[in-house]
JSON list of C-alpha atoms and ligand atoms in Angstrom, two decimals:
[
{"chain": "D", "resi": 263, "resn": "MET", "atom": "CA", "xyz": [95.09, 84.91, 106.37]},
{"chain": "D", "resi": 264, "resn": "SER", "atom": "CA", "xyz": [98.90, 85.22, 106.65]},
{"chain": "D", "resi": 265, "resn": "LEU", "atom": "CA", "xyz": [99.62, 88.88, 105.52]},
{"chain": "D", "resi": 266, "resn": "THR", "atom": "CA", "xyz": [99.65, 91.77, 107.80]},
{"chain": "D", "resi": 267, "resn": "LEU", "atom": "CA", "xyz": [100.28, 95.24, 106.39]},
{"chain": "D", "resi": 268, "resn": "TYR", "atom": "CA", "xyz": [101.42, 97.85, 108.70]},
{"chain": "D", "resi": 269, "resn": "ILE", "atom": "CA", "xyz": [100.01, 101.14, 107.60]},
{"chain": "D", "resi": 270, "resn": "HIS", "atom": "CA", "xyz": [98.45, 104.66, 108.19]},
{"chain": "D", "resi": 271, "resn": "PRO", "atom": "CA", "xyz": [95.27, 105.13, 106.28]},
{"chain": "D", "resi": 272, "resn": "LEU", "atom": "CA", "xyz": [96.49, 108.68, 105.13]},
{"chain": "D", "resi": 273, "resn": "ALA", "atom": "CA", "xyz": [100.00, 107.69, 103.98]},
{"chain": "D", "resi": 274, "resn": "SER", "atom": "CA", "xyz": [100.49, 107.82, 100.21]},
{"chain": "D", "resi": 275, "resn": "PHE", "atom": "CA", "xyz": [103.08, 105.14, 100.19]},
{"chain": "D", "resi": 276, "resn": "CYS", "atom": "CA", "xyz": [100.78, 102.90, 102.02]},
{"chain": "D", "resi": 277, "resn": "HIS", "atom": "CA", "xyz": [98.08, 103.53, 99.40]},
{"chain": "D", "resi": 278, "resn": "LYS", "atom": "CA", "xyz": [100.49, 102.24, 96.73]},
{"chain": "D", "resi": 279, "resn": "VAL", "atom": "CA", "xyz": [100.60, 98.79, 98.32]},
{"chain": "D", "resi": 280, "resn": "LEU", "atom": "CA", "xyz": [96.83, 98.82, 99.26]},
{"chain": "D", "resi": 281, "resn": "ILE", "atom": "CA", "xyz": [96.05, 99.48, 95.64]},
{"chain": "D", "resi": 282, "resn": "ALA", "atom": "CA", "xyz": [98.18, 96.51, 94.59]},
{"chain": "D", "resi": 283, "resn": "LEU", "atom": "CA", "xyz": [96.40, 94.22, 97.12]},
{"chain": "D", "resi": 284, "resn": "TYR", "atom": "CA", "xyz": [92.98, 95.47, 96.06]},
{"chain": "D", "resi": 285, "resn": "GLU", "atom": "CA", "xyz": [93.65, 94.95, 92.31]},
{"chain": "D", "resi": 286, "resn": "ASN", "atom": "CA", "xyz": [94.18, 91.11, 92.91]},
{"chain": "D", "resi": 287, "resn": "GLU", "atom": "CA", "xyz": [91.81, 90.87, 95.94]},
{"chain": "D", "resi": 288, "resn": "VAL", "atom": "CA", "xyz": [94.73, 89.43, 98.08]},
{"chain": "D", "resi": 289, "resn": "PRO", "atom": "CA", "xyz": [93.40, 88.88, 101.62]},
{"chain": "D", "resi": 290, "resn": "PHE", "atom": "CA", "xyz": [95.31, 90.76, 104.36]},
{"chain": "D", "resi": 291, "resn": "THR", "atom": "CA", "xyz": [94.91, 92.43, 107.81]},
{"chain": "D", "resi": 292, "resn": "ALA", "atom": "CA", "xyz": [95.73, 95.98, 108.00]},
{"chain": "D", "resi": 293, "resn": "MET", "atom": "CA", "xyz": [97.29, 97.30, 111.27]},
{"chain": "D", "resi": 294, "resn": "THR", "atom": "CA", "xyz": [97.34, 100.94, 111.74]},
{"chain": "D", "resi": 295, "resn": "ILE", "atom": "CA", "xyz": [100.57, 102.45, 113.12]},
{"chain": "D", "resi": 296, "resn": "ASP", "atom": "CA", "xyz": [100.59, 105.93, 114.66]},
{"chain": "D", "resi": 297, "resn": "LEU", "atom": "CA", "xyz": [104.11, 107.18, 114.29]},
{"chain": "D", "resi": 298, "resn": "ALA", "atom": "CA", "xyz": [103.44, 109.97, 116.70]},
{"chain": "D", "resi": 299, "resn": "ASP", "atom": "CA", "xyz": [102.72, 107.36, 119.40]},
{"chain": "D", "resi": 300, "resn": "PRO", "atom": "CA", "xyz": [105.96, 105.71, 120.77]},
{"chain": "D", "resi": 301, "resn": "GLY", "atom": "CA", "xyz": [103.94, 102.62, 121.77]},
{"chain": "D", "resi": 302, "resn": "SER", "atom": "CA", "xyz": [102.44, 102.09, 118.37]},
{"chain": "D", "resi": 303, "resn": "ALA", "atom": "CA", "xyz": [105.64, 103.19, 116.42]},
{"chain": "D", "resi": 304, "resn": "SER", "atom": "CA", "xyz": [107.62, 100.49, 118.54]},
{"chain": "D", "resi": 305, "resn": "VAL", "atom": "CA", "xyz": [105.55, 97.76, 116.87]},
{"chain": "D", "resi": 306, "resn": "LEU", "atom": "CA", "xyz": [106.95, 99.01, 113.35]},
{"chain": "D", "resi": 307, "resn": "LEU", "atom": "CA", "xyz": [110.42, 99.73, 114.56]},
{"chain": "D", "resi": 308, "resn": "GLU", "atom": "CA", "xyz": [110.94, 96.10, 115.93]},
{"chain": "D", "resi": 309, "resn": "LYS", "atom": "CA", "xyz": [110.11, 94.91, 112.35]},
{"chain": "D", "resi": 310, "resn": "TRP", "atom": "CA", "xyz": [111.87, 97.68, 110.37]},
{"chain": "D", "resi": 311, "resn": "PRO", "atom": "CA", "xyz": [114.04, 100.17, 112.33]},
{"chain": "D", "resi": 312, "resn": "VAL", "atom": "CA", "xyz": [114.04, 102.62, 109.43]},
{"chain": "D", "resi": 313, "resn": "GLY", "atom": "CA", "xyz": [110.54, 103.38, 110.71]},
{"chain": "D", "resi": 314, "resn": "LYS", "atom": "CA", "xyz": [108.83, 103.93, 107.35]},
{"chain": "D", "resi": 315, "resn": "ILE", "atom": "CA", "xyz": [105.55, 102.55, 106.52]},
{"chain": "D", "resi": 316, "resn": "PRO", "atom": "CA", "xyz": [104.15, 100.37, 104.97]},
{"chain": "D", "resi": 317, "resn": "VAL", "atom": "CA", "xyz": [105.85, 97.16, 106.00]},
{"chain": "D", "resi": 318, "resn": "LEU", "atom": "CA", "xyz": [104.38, 93.73, 105.26]},
{"chain": "D", "resi": 319, "resn": "HIS", "atom": "CA", "xyz": [104.65, 90.69, 107.47]},
{"chain": "D", "resi": 320, "resn": "ASP", "atom": "CA", "xyz": [104.00, 87.31, 105.97]},
{"chain": "D", "resi": 321, "resn": "SER", "atom": "CA", "xyz": [103.55, 84.65, 108.80]},
{"chain": "D", "resi": 322, "resn": "ALA", "atom": "CA", "xyz": [103.20, 81.76, 106.29]},
{"chain": "D", "resi": 323, "resn": "ARG", "atom": "CA", "xyz": [106.70, 82.38, 104.86]},
{"chain": "D", "resi": 324, "resn": "GLU", "atom": "CA", "xyz": [108.14, 83.98, 108.17]},
{"chain": "D", "resi": 325, "resn": "ARG", "atom": "CA", "xyz": [109.15, 87.15, 106.14]},
{"chain": "D", "resi": 326, "resn": "THR", "atom": "CA", "xyz": [108.97, 90.69, 106.82]},
{"chain": "D", "resi": 327, "resn": "VAL", "atom": "CA", "xyz": [109.12, 92.71, 103.62]},
{"chain": "D", "resi": 328, "resn": "ALA", "atom": "CA", "xyz": [109.73, 96.63, 103.45]},
{"chain": "D", "resi": 329, "resn": "GLU", "atom": "CA", "xyz": [109.82, 99.19, 100.86]},
{"chain": "D", "resi": 330, "resn": "THR", "atom": "CA", "xyz": [106.71, 99.53, 98.73]},
{"chain": "D", "resi": 331, "resn": "SER", "atom": "CA", "xyz": [108.21, 98.30, 95.32]},
{"chain": "D", "resi": 332, "resn": "ILE", "atom": "CA", "xyz": [109.74, 95.22, 97.01]},
{"chain": "D", "resi": 333, "resn": "ILE", "atom": "CA", "xyz": [106.42, 94.66, 98.69]},
{"chain": "D", "resi": 334, "resn": "VAL", "atom": "CA", "xyz": [104.50, 94.82, 95.48]},
{"chain": "D", "resi": 335, "resn": "GLU", "atom": "CA", "xyz": [107.10, 92.52, 93.77]},
{"chain": "D", "resi": 336, "resn": "TYR", "atom": "CA", "xyz": [106.73, 90.11, 96.82]},
{"chain": "D", "resi": 337, "resn": "LEU", "atom": "CA", "xyz": [102.91, 89.94, 96.36]},
{"chain": "D", "resi": 338, "resn": "GLN", "atom": "CA", "xyz": [103.36, 89.45, 92.65]},
{"chain": "D", "resi": 339, "resn": "GLN", "atom": "CA", "xyz": [105.82, 86.55, 93.21]},
{"chain": "D", "resi": 340, "resn": "HIS", "atom": "CA", "xyz": [103.87, 84.78, 96.06]},
{"chain": "D", "resi": 341, "resn": "TYR", "atom": "CA", "xyz": [100.23, 85.88, 95.92]},
{"chain": "D", "resi": 342, "resn": "PRO", "atom": "CA", "xyz": [99.67, 86.61, 92.25]},
{"chain": "D", "resi": 343, "resn": "GLY", "atom": "CA", "xyz": [96.29, 87.50, 90.93]},
{"chain": "D", "resi": 344, "resn": "PRO", "atom": "CA", "xyz": [94.80, 88.33, 87.46]},
{"chain": "D", "resi": 345, "resn": "VAL", "atom": "CA", "xyz": [96.43, 91.85, 87.28]},
{"chain": "D", "resi": 346, "resn": "ALA", "atom": "CA", "xyz": [100.20, 91.48, 86.59]},
{"chain": "D", "resi": 347, "resn": "MET", "atom": "CA", "xyz": [102.03, 94.03, 88.63]},
{"chain": "D", "resi": 348, "resn": "LEU", "atom": "CA", "xyz": [105.00, 93.31, 86.43]},
{"chain": "D", "resi": 349, "resn": "PRO", "atom": "CA", "xyz": [104.94, 91.86, 82.94]},
{"chain": "D", "resi": 350, "resn": "GLN", "atom": "CA", "xyz": [106.77, 88.49, 82.26]},
{"chain": "D", "resi": 351, "resn": "ASP", "atom": "CA", "xyz": [108.90, 90.12, 79.50]},
{"chain": "D", "resi": 352, "resn": "ALA", "atom": "CA", "xyz": [112.14, 91.39, 81.10]},
{"chain": "D", "resi": 353, "resn": "ASP", "atom": "CA", "xyz": [112.49, 94.58, 79.14]},
{"chain": "D", "resi": 354, "resn": "ALA", "atom": "CA", "xyz": [108.86, 95.49, 79.69]},
{"chain": "D", "resi": 355, "resn": "ALA", "atom": "CA", "xyz": [109.39, 94.91, 83.49]},
{"chain": "D", "resi": 356, "resn": "LEU", "atom": "CA", "xyz": [112.39, 97.36, 83.30]},
{"chain": "D", "resi": 357, "resn": "ASP", "atom": "CA", "xyz": [109.99, 99.92, 81.90]},
{"chain": "D", "resi": 358, "resn": "VAL", "atom": "CA", "xyz": [107.44, 99.38, 84.84]},
{"chain": "D", "resi": 359, "resn": "ARG", "atom": "CA", "xyz": [110.42, 99.49, 87.43]},
{"chain": "D", "resi": 360, "resn": "LEU", "atom": "CA", "xyz": [111.50, 102.77, 85.86]},
{"chain": "D", "resi": 361, "resn": "TRP", "atom": "CA", "xyz": [108.19, 104.40, 86.12]},
{"chain": "D", "resi": 362, "resn": "ASP", "atom": "CA", "xyz": [107.48, 103.03, 89.57]},
{"chain": "D", "resi": 363, "resn": "ARG", "atom": "CA", "xyz": [110.76, 104.59, 90.61]},
{"chain": "D", "resi": 364, "resn": "PHE", "atom": "CA", "xyz": [109.91, 107.86, 88.80]},
{"chain": "D", "resi": 365, "resn": "PHE", "atom": "CA", "xyz": [106.57, 108.25, 90.55]},
{"chain": "D", "resi": 366, "resn": "ASP", "atom": "CA", "xyz": [108.19, 107.44, 93.94]},
{"chain": "D", "resi": 367, "resn": "LEU", "atom": "CA", "xyz": [111.14, 109.69, 93.69]},
{"chain": "D", "resi": 368, "resn": "TYR", "atom": "CA", "xyz": [110.08, 112.59, 91.57]},
{"chain": "D", "resi": 369, "resn": "VAL", "atom": "CA", "xyz": [106.24, 112.90, 92.53]},
{"chain": "D", "resi": 370, "resn": "SER", "atom": "CA", "xyz": [105.77, 111.30, 95.96]},
{"chain": "D", "resi": 371, "resn": "VAL", "atom": "CA", "xyz": [109.02, 112.41, 97.52]},
{"chain": "D", "resi": 372, "resn": "PRO", "atom": "CA", "xyz": [108.73, 116.13, 96.43]},
{"chain": "D", "resi": 373, "resn": "MET", "atom": "CA", "xyz": [104.99, 116.03, 97.23]},
{"chain": "D", "resi": 374, "resn": "GLN", "atom": "CA", "xyz": [105.88, 114.82, 100.77]},
{"chain": "D", "resi": 375, "resn": "LYS", "atom": "CA", "xyz": [108.53, 117.68, 101.15]},
{"chain": "D", "resi": 376, "resn": "ILE", "atom": "CA", "xyz": [105.90, 120.31, 100.45]},
{"chain": "D", "resi": 377, "resn": "VAL", "atom": "CA", "xyz": [103.25, 118.80, 102.73]},
{"chain": "D", "resi": 378, "resn": "LEU", "atom": "CA", "xyz": [105.56, 118.08, 105.66]},
{"chain": "D", "resi": 379, "resn": "ASP", "atom": "CA", "xyz": [107.11, 121.57, 105.56]},
{"chain": "D", "resi": 380, "resn": "ARG", "atom": "CA", "xyz": [103.69, 122.94, 106.36]},
{"chain": "D", "resi": 381, "resn": "ILE", "atom": "CA", "xyz": [103.79, 121.22, 109.73]},
{"chain": "D", "resi": 382, "resn": "ARG", "atom": "CA", "xyz": [107.11, 122.25, 110.73]},
{"chain": "D", "resi": 383, "resn": "PRO", "atom": "CA", "xyz": [107.51, 124.94, 113.33]},
{"chain": "D", "resi": 384, "resn": "GLU", "atom": "CA", "xyz": [107.71, 128.37, 111.73]},
{"chain": "D", "resi": 385, "resn": "ASP", "atom": "CA", "xyz": [111.41, 128.85, 112.40]},
{"chain": "D", "resi": 386, "resn": "GLY", "atom": "CA", "xyz": [112.27, 125.22, 111.08]},
{"chain": "D", "resi": 387, "resn": "ARG", "atom": "CA", "xyz": [110.74, 125.61, 107.61]},
{"chain": "D", "resi": 388, "resn": "ASP", "atom": "CA", "xyz": [112.82, 125.03, 104.53]},
{"chain": "D", "resi": 389, "resn": "PRO", "atom": "CA", "xyz": [111.71, 127.40, 101.72]},
{"chain": "D", "resi": 390, "resn": "ILE", "atom": "CA", "xyz": [114.61, 126.52, 99.44]},
{"chain": "D", "resi": 391, "resn": "GLY", "atom": "CA", "xyz": [114.04, 122.82, 99.76]},
{"chain": "D", "resi": 392, "resn": "VAL", "atom": "CA", "xyz": [110.17, 123.40, 99.01]},
{"chain": "D", "resi": 393, "resn": "ALA", "atom": "CA", "xyz": [110.99, 125.52, 95.99]},
{"chain": "D", "resi": 394, "resn": "GLU", "atom": "CA", "xyz": [113.33, 122.70, 94.68]},
{"chain": "D", "resi": 395, "resn": "ALA", "atom": "CA", "xyz": [110.45, 120.13, 95.44]},
{"chain": "D", "resi": 396, "resn": "ARG", "atom": "CA", "xyz": [108.04, 122.38, 93.25]},
{"chain": "D", "resi": 397, "resn": "ARG", "atom": "CA", "xyz": [110.60, 122.55, 90.35]},
{"chain": "D", "resi": 398, "resn": "SER", "atom": "CA", "xyz": [110.95, 118.74, 90.52]},
{"chain": "D", "resi": 399, "resn": "LEU", "atom": "CA", "xyz": [107.19, 118.37, 90.34]},
{"chain": "D", "resi": 400, "resn": "ASP", "atom": "CA", "xyz": [107.03, 120.81, 87.31]},
{"chain": "D", "resi": 401, "resn": "THR", "atom": "CA", "xyz": [109.64, 118.68, 85.47]},
{"chain": "D", "resi": 402, "resn": "ALA", "atom": "CA", "xyz": [107.81, 115.35, 86.44]},
{"chain": "D", "resi": 403, "resn": "TYR", "atom": "CA", "xyz": [104.40, 116.70, 85.26]},
{"chain": "D", "resi": 404, "resn": "ALA", "atom": "CA", "xyz": [105.86, 117.69, 81.92]},
{"chain": "D", "resi": 405, "resn": "MET", "atom": "CA", "xyz": [107.49, 114.41, 81.45]},
{"chain": "D", "resi": 406, "resn": "ILE", "atom": "CA", "xyz": [104.18, 112.33, 82.59]},
{"chain": "D", "resi": 407, "resn": "ASP", "atom": "CA", "xyz": [102.11, 114.61, 80.13]},
{"chain": "D", "resi": 408, "resn": "ALA", "atom": "CA", "xyz": [104.38, 113.69, 77.35]},
{"chain": "D", "resi": 409, "resn": "GLN", "atom": "CA", "xyz": [104.67, 109.90, 78.30]},
{"chain": "D", "resi": 410, "resn": "LEU", "atom": "CA", "xyz": [100.73, 109.58, 78.64]},
{"chain": "D", "resi": 411, "resn": "ALA", "atom": "CA", "xyz": [100.22, 111.08, 75.12]},
{"chain": "D", "resi": 412, "resn": "ARG", "atom": "CA", "xyz": [100.93, 107.63, 73.78]},
{"chain": "D", "resi": 413, "resn": "ARG", "atom": "CA", "xyz": [99.84, 105.28, 76.53]},
{"chain": "D", "resi": 414, "resn": "LEU", "atom": "CA", "xyz": [96.76, 104.37, 78.56]},
{"chain": "D", "resi": 415, "resn": "TRP", "atom": "CA", "xyz": [98.71, 103.67, 81.65]},
{"chain": "D", "resi": 416, "resn": "ALA", "atom": "CA", "xyz": [102.19, 104.68, 82.91]},
{"chain": "D", "resi": 417, "resn": "ALA", "atom": "CA", "xyz": [104.02, 101.80, 81.33]},
{"chain": "D", "resi": 418, "resn": "GLY", "atom": "CA", "xyz": [101.77, 100.79, 78.37]},
{"chain": "D", "resi": 419, "resn": "ASP", "atom": "CA", "xyz": [98.35, 99.34, 77.83]},
{"chain": "D", "resi": 420, "resn": "ASP", "atom": "CA", "xyz": [98.21, 97.58, 81.08]},
{"chain": "D", "resi": 421, "resn": "PHE", "atom": "CA", "xyz": [97.82, 98.69, 84.51]},
{"chain": "D", "resi": 422, "resn": "THR", "atom": "CA", "xyz": [100.89, 97.83, 86.56]},
{"chain": "D", "resi": 423, "resn": "MET", "atom": "CA", "xyz": [103.05, 98.58, 89.79]},
{"chain": "D", "resi": 424, "resn": "ALA", "atom": "CA", "xyz": [103.87, 101.96, 88.10]},
{"chain": "D", "resi": 425, "resn": "ASP", "atom": "CA", "xyz": [100.20, 102.96, 88.23]},
{"chain": "D", "resi": 426, "resn": "CYS", "atom": "CA", "xyz": [99.92, 101.85, 91.87]},
{"chain": "D", "resi": 427, "resn": "ALA", "atom": "CA", "xyz": [102.81, 104.34, 92.57]},
{"chain": "D", "resi": 428, "resn": "ALA", "atom": "CA", "xyz": [101.49, 107.00, 90.34]},
{"chain": "D", "resi": 429, "resn": "ALA", "atom": "CA", "xyz": [97.89, 107.16, 91.85]},
{"chain": "D", "resi": 430, "resn": "PRO", "atom": "CA", "xyz": [98.65, 108.29, 95.42]},
{"chain": "D", "resi": 431, "resn": "GLY", "atom": "CA", "xyz": [101.51, 110.55, 94.33]},
{"chain": "D", "resi": 432, "resn": "LEU", "atom": "CA", "xyz": [99.63, 112.38, 91.71]},
{"chain": "D", "resi": 433, "resn": "PHE", "atom": "CA", "xyz": [96.44, 112.62, 93.82]},
{"chain": "D", "resi": 434, "resn": "PHE", "atom": "CA", "xyz": [98.23, 114.43, 96.65]},
{"chain": "D", "resi": 435, "resn": "ALA", "atom": "CA", "xyz": [100.68, 116.29, 94.42]},
{"chain": "D", "resi": 436, "resn": "SER", "atom": "CA", "xyz": [97.70, 117.75, 92.33]},
{"chain": "D", "resi": 437, "resn": "ILE", "atom": "CA", "xyz": [96.54, 119.35, 95.48]},
{"chain": "D", "resi": 438, "resn": "VAL", "atom": "CA", "xyz": [99.67, 120.89, 96.68]},
{"chain": "D", "resi": 439, "resn": "HIS", "atom": "CA", "xyz": [101.16, 121.78, 93.25]},
{"chain": "D", "resi": 440, "resn": "PRO", "atom": "CA", "xyz": [98.32, 121.91, 90.72]},
{"chain": "D", "resi": 441, "resn": "PHE", "atom": "CA", "xyz": [98.83, 120.83, 87.18]},
{"chain": "D", "resi": 442, "resn": "ALA", "atom": "CA", "xyz": [99.43, 123.41, 84.59]},
{"chain": "D", "resi": 443, "resn": "ALA", "atom": "CA", "xyz": [96.56, 124.21, 82.26]},
{"chain": "D", "resi": 444, "resn": "GLY", "atom": "CA", "xyz": [98.07, 122.70, 79.12]},
{"chain": "D", "resi": 445, "resn": "GLN", "atom": "CA", "xyz": [98.65, 119.32, 80.42]},
{"chain": "D", "resi": 446, "resn": "PRO", "atom": "CA", "xyz": [95.65, 117.38, 79.29]},
{"chain": "D", "resi": 447, "resn": "ASN", "atom": "CA", "xyz": [97.39, 114.04, 79.25]},
{"chain": "D", "resi": 448, "resn": "LEU", "atom": "CA", "xyz": [98.47, 114.25, 82.82]},
{"chain": "D", "resi": 449, "resn": "ALA", "atom": "CA", "xyz": [95.03, 115.55, 83.99]},
{"chain": "D", "resi": 450, "resn": "GLY", "atom": "CA", "xyz": [93.32, 112.62, 82.02]},
{"chain": "D", "resi": 451, "resn": "TYR", "atom": "CA", "xyz": [95.61, 110.06, 83.44]},
{"chain": "D", "resi": 452, "resn": "LEU", "atom": "CA", "xyz": [94.86, 111.12, 87.04]},
{"chain": "D", "resi": 453, "resn": "GLU", "atom": "CA", "xyz": [91.08, 110.82, 86.32]},
{"chain": "D", "resi": 454, "resn": "ARG", "atom": "CA", "xyz": [91.64, 107.34, 84.83]},
{"chain": "D", "resi": 455, "resn": "LEU", "atom": "CA", "xyz": [93.48, 106.54, 87.95]},
{"chain": "D", "resi": 456, "resn": "LEU", "atom": "CA", "xyz": [90.72, 107.95, 90.19]},
{"chain": "D", "resi": 457, "resn": "ALA", "atom": "CA", "xyz": [88.05, 105.90, 88.28]},
{"chain": "D", "resi": 458, "resn": "ARG", "atom": "CA", "xyz": [89.84, 102.64, 89.05]},
{"chain": "D", "resi": 459, "resn": "PRO", "atom": "CA", "xyz": [87.91, 100.49, 91.73]},
{"chain": "D", "resi": 460, "resn": "SER", "atom": "CA", "xyz": [91.06, 99.67, 93.69]},
{"chain": "D", "resi": 461, "resn": "ILE", "atom": "CA", "xyz": [91.97, 103.40, 93.86]},
{"chain": "D", "resi": 462, "resn": "ARG", "atom": "CA", "xyz": [88.44, 104.57, 94.67]},
{"chain": "D", "resi": 463, "resn": "ARG", "atom": "CA", "xyz": [88.38, 102.08, 97.52]},
{"chain": "D", "resi": 464, "resn": "THR", "atom": "CA", "xyz": [91.75, 103.31, 98.89]},
{"chain": "D", "resi": 465, "resn": "LEU", "atom": "CA", "xyz": [90.69, 106.75, 98.87]},
{"chain": "D", "resi": 466, "resn": "ASP", "atom": "CA", "xyz": [87.34, 106.07, 100.31]},
{"chain": "D", "resi": 467, "resn": "GLU", "atom": "CA", "xyz": [89.17, 104.42, 103.28]},
{"chain": "D", "resi": 468, "resn": "ALA", "atom": "CA", "xyz": [91.52, 107.36, 103.55]},
{"chain": "D", "resi": 469, "resn": "ARG", "atom": "CA", "xyz": [88.65, 109.89, 103.47]},
{"chain": "D", "resi": 470, "resn": "PRO", "atom": "CA", "xyz": [87.97, 109.97, 107.15]},
{"chain": "D", "resi": 471, "resn": "TYR", "atom": "CA", "xyz": [91.45, 111.03, 107.77]},
{"chain": "D", "resi": 472, "resn": "PHE", "atom": "CA", "xyz": [91.57, 113.79, 105.27]},
{"chain": "D", "resi": 473, "resn": "ALA", "atom": "CA", "xyz": [90.99, 116.35, 108.05]},
{"chain": "D", "resi": 474, "resn": "MET", "atom": "CA", "xyz": [94.46, 115.36, 109.17]},
{"chain": "D", "resi": 475, "resn": "PHE", "atom": "CA", "xyz": [96.12, 116.48, 105.75]},
{"chain": "D", "resi": 476, "resn": "PRO", "atom": "CA", "xyz": [98.04, 119.60, 106.28]},
{"chain": "D", "resi": 477, "resn": "TYR", "atom": "CA", "xyz": [96.73, 120.95, 102.91]},
{"chain": "D", "resi": 478, "resn": "ARG", "atom": "CA", "xyz": [93.10, 120.06, 103.56]},
{"chain": "D", "resi": 479, "resn": "ASP", "atom": "CA", "xyz": [92.15, 123.74, 102.82]},
{"chain": "D", "resi": 480, "resn": "ALA", "atom": "CA", "xyz": [93.34, 123.23, 99.32]},
{"chain": "D", "resi": 481, "resn": "MET", "atom": "CA", "xyz": [91.61, 119.82, 98.71]},
{"chain": "D", "resi": 482, "resn": "PRO", "atom": "CA", "xyz": [88.86, 120.09, 95.91]},
{"chain": "D", "resi": 483, "resn": "GLU", "atom": "CA", "xyz": [85.55, 119.59, 97.25]},
{"chain": "D", "resi": 484, "resn": "ARG", "atom": "CA", "xyz": [84.86, 116.55, 95.21]},
{"chain": "D", "resi": 485, "resn": "PHE", "atom": "CA", "xyz": [87.84, 114.79, 96.80]},
{"chain": "D", "resi": 486, "resn": "LEU", "atom": "CA", "xyz": [86.29, 115.45, 100.20]},
{"chain": "D", "resi": 487, "resn": "ASN", "atom": "CA", "xyz": [82.99, 113.68, 99.18]},
{"chain": "D", "resi": 488, "resn": "ASP", "atom": "CA", "xyz": [84.12, 111.22, 96.45]},
{"chain": "D", "resi": 489, "resn": "ALA", "atom": "CA", "xyz": [87.20, 109.95, 94.74]},
{"chain": "D", "resi": 490, "resn": "ALA", "atom": "CA", "xyz": [86.08, 110.56, 91.21]},
{"chain": "P", "resi": 1110, "resn": "GSH", "atom": "N1", "xyz": [110.82, 104.44, 100.09]},
{"chain": "P", "resi": 1110, "resn": "GSH", "atom": "C1", "xyz": [109.87, 104.08, 101.01]},
{"chain": "P", "resi": 1110, "resn": "GSH", "atom": "C2", "xyz": [109.00, 105.30, 101.42]},
{"chain": "P", "resi": 1110, "resn": "GSH", "atom": "C3", "xyz": [108.12, 105.08, 102.63]},
{"chain": "P", "resi": 1110, "resn": "GSH", "atom": "C4", "xyz": [107.56, 106.26, 103.20]},
{"chain": "P", "resi": 1110, "resn": "GSH", "atom": "O1", "xyz": [108.18, 107.44, 103.10]},
{"chain": "P", "resi": 1110, "resn": "GSH", "atom": "N2", "xyz": [106.57, 106.29, 104.14]},
{"chain": "P", "resi": 1110, "resn": "GSH", "atom": "C5", "xyz": [106.01, 107.40, 104.70]},
{"chain": "P", "resi": 1110, "resn": "GSH", "atom": "C6", "xyz": [104.60, 107.53, 104.79]},
{"chain": "P", "resi": 1110, "resn": "GSH", "atom": "S1", "xyz": [103.81, 107.89, 103.31]},
{"chain": "P", "resi": 1110, "resn": "GSH", "atom": "C7", "xyz": [106.51, 107.40, 106.26]},
{"chain": "P", "resi": 1110, "resn": "GSH", "atom": "O2", "xyz": [106.80, 106.31, 106.80]},
{"chain": "P", "resi": 1110, "resn": "GSH", "atom": "N3", "xyz": [106.83, 108.48, 106.83]},
{"chain": "P", "resi": 1110, "resn": "GSH", "atom": "C8", "xyz": [107.21, 108.53, 108.26]},
{"chain": "P", "resi": 1110, "resn": "GSH", "atom": "C9", "xyz": [108.58, 109.04, 108.53]},
{"chain": "P", "resi": 1110, "resn": "GSH", "atom": "O3", "xyz": [109.26, 109.36, 107.53]},
{"chain": "P", "resi": 1110, "resn": "GSH", "atom": "O4", "xyz": [108.89, 109.33, 109.69]},
{"chain": "P", "resi": 1110, "resn": "GSH", "atom": "C10", "xyz": [108.92, 102.97, 100.44]},
{"chain": "P", "resi": 1110, "resn": "GSH", "atom": "O5", "xyz": [108.64, 102.96, 99.19]},
{"chain": "P", "resi": 1110, "resn": "GSH", "atom": "O6", "xyz": [108.32, 102.27, 101.18]}
]
């Protein structure tokens, strides 16, 4: 087994890559990084000084690969399986990349802003930044609700990298900034994602760490017991 994925089991961007790996049953070893522990963090920083997880190392090809979208594309190129994370058609692939970027930048990033602000010291909080993040989520939710009126998955009829990005972002965002009542397509899409075996497995593995989630008090009971 040549692939090692440096992760934290609670980290949403790590979930995105885990989902892609599980979709195609790609064998890998997960190595947990505790960014709060300098010894553990140094293992990651040696590989990727930016210090963000996940990072993939492939000993067979002597490659270290960072950034989730690049990791998923790397897996698609070198360790493909039955579920195509990107379609062959170039225009369709652009659509997948667009919605992958959309979920990372306009769902996961503002969600993280809201979550991380809660663990800042009281005098270091950023209420203006958090309000902006909530507005960004409102816009994203409305756009996803419109997009999913015509589609089963984020970029069409097939599950792709865009859905790997969507699942953890929407899961945590729905807790810290609930969907509006009149967004049935958005809510239905999250339910479809949560029913997917790769996503159930990822959340099952994260569940023992949910107590560390800064908004655990807002987490619906069903998420604490079961992913769906
Ligand atoms: N653009 C990056 C984002 C990765 C990211 O933000 N990871 C978070 C965990 S979910 C992280 O490493 N946070 C630690 C930090 O920012 O210090 C990617 O797609 O890989």
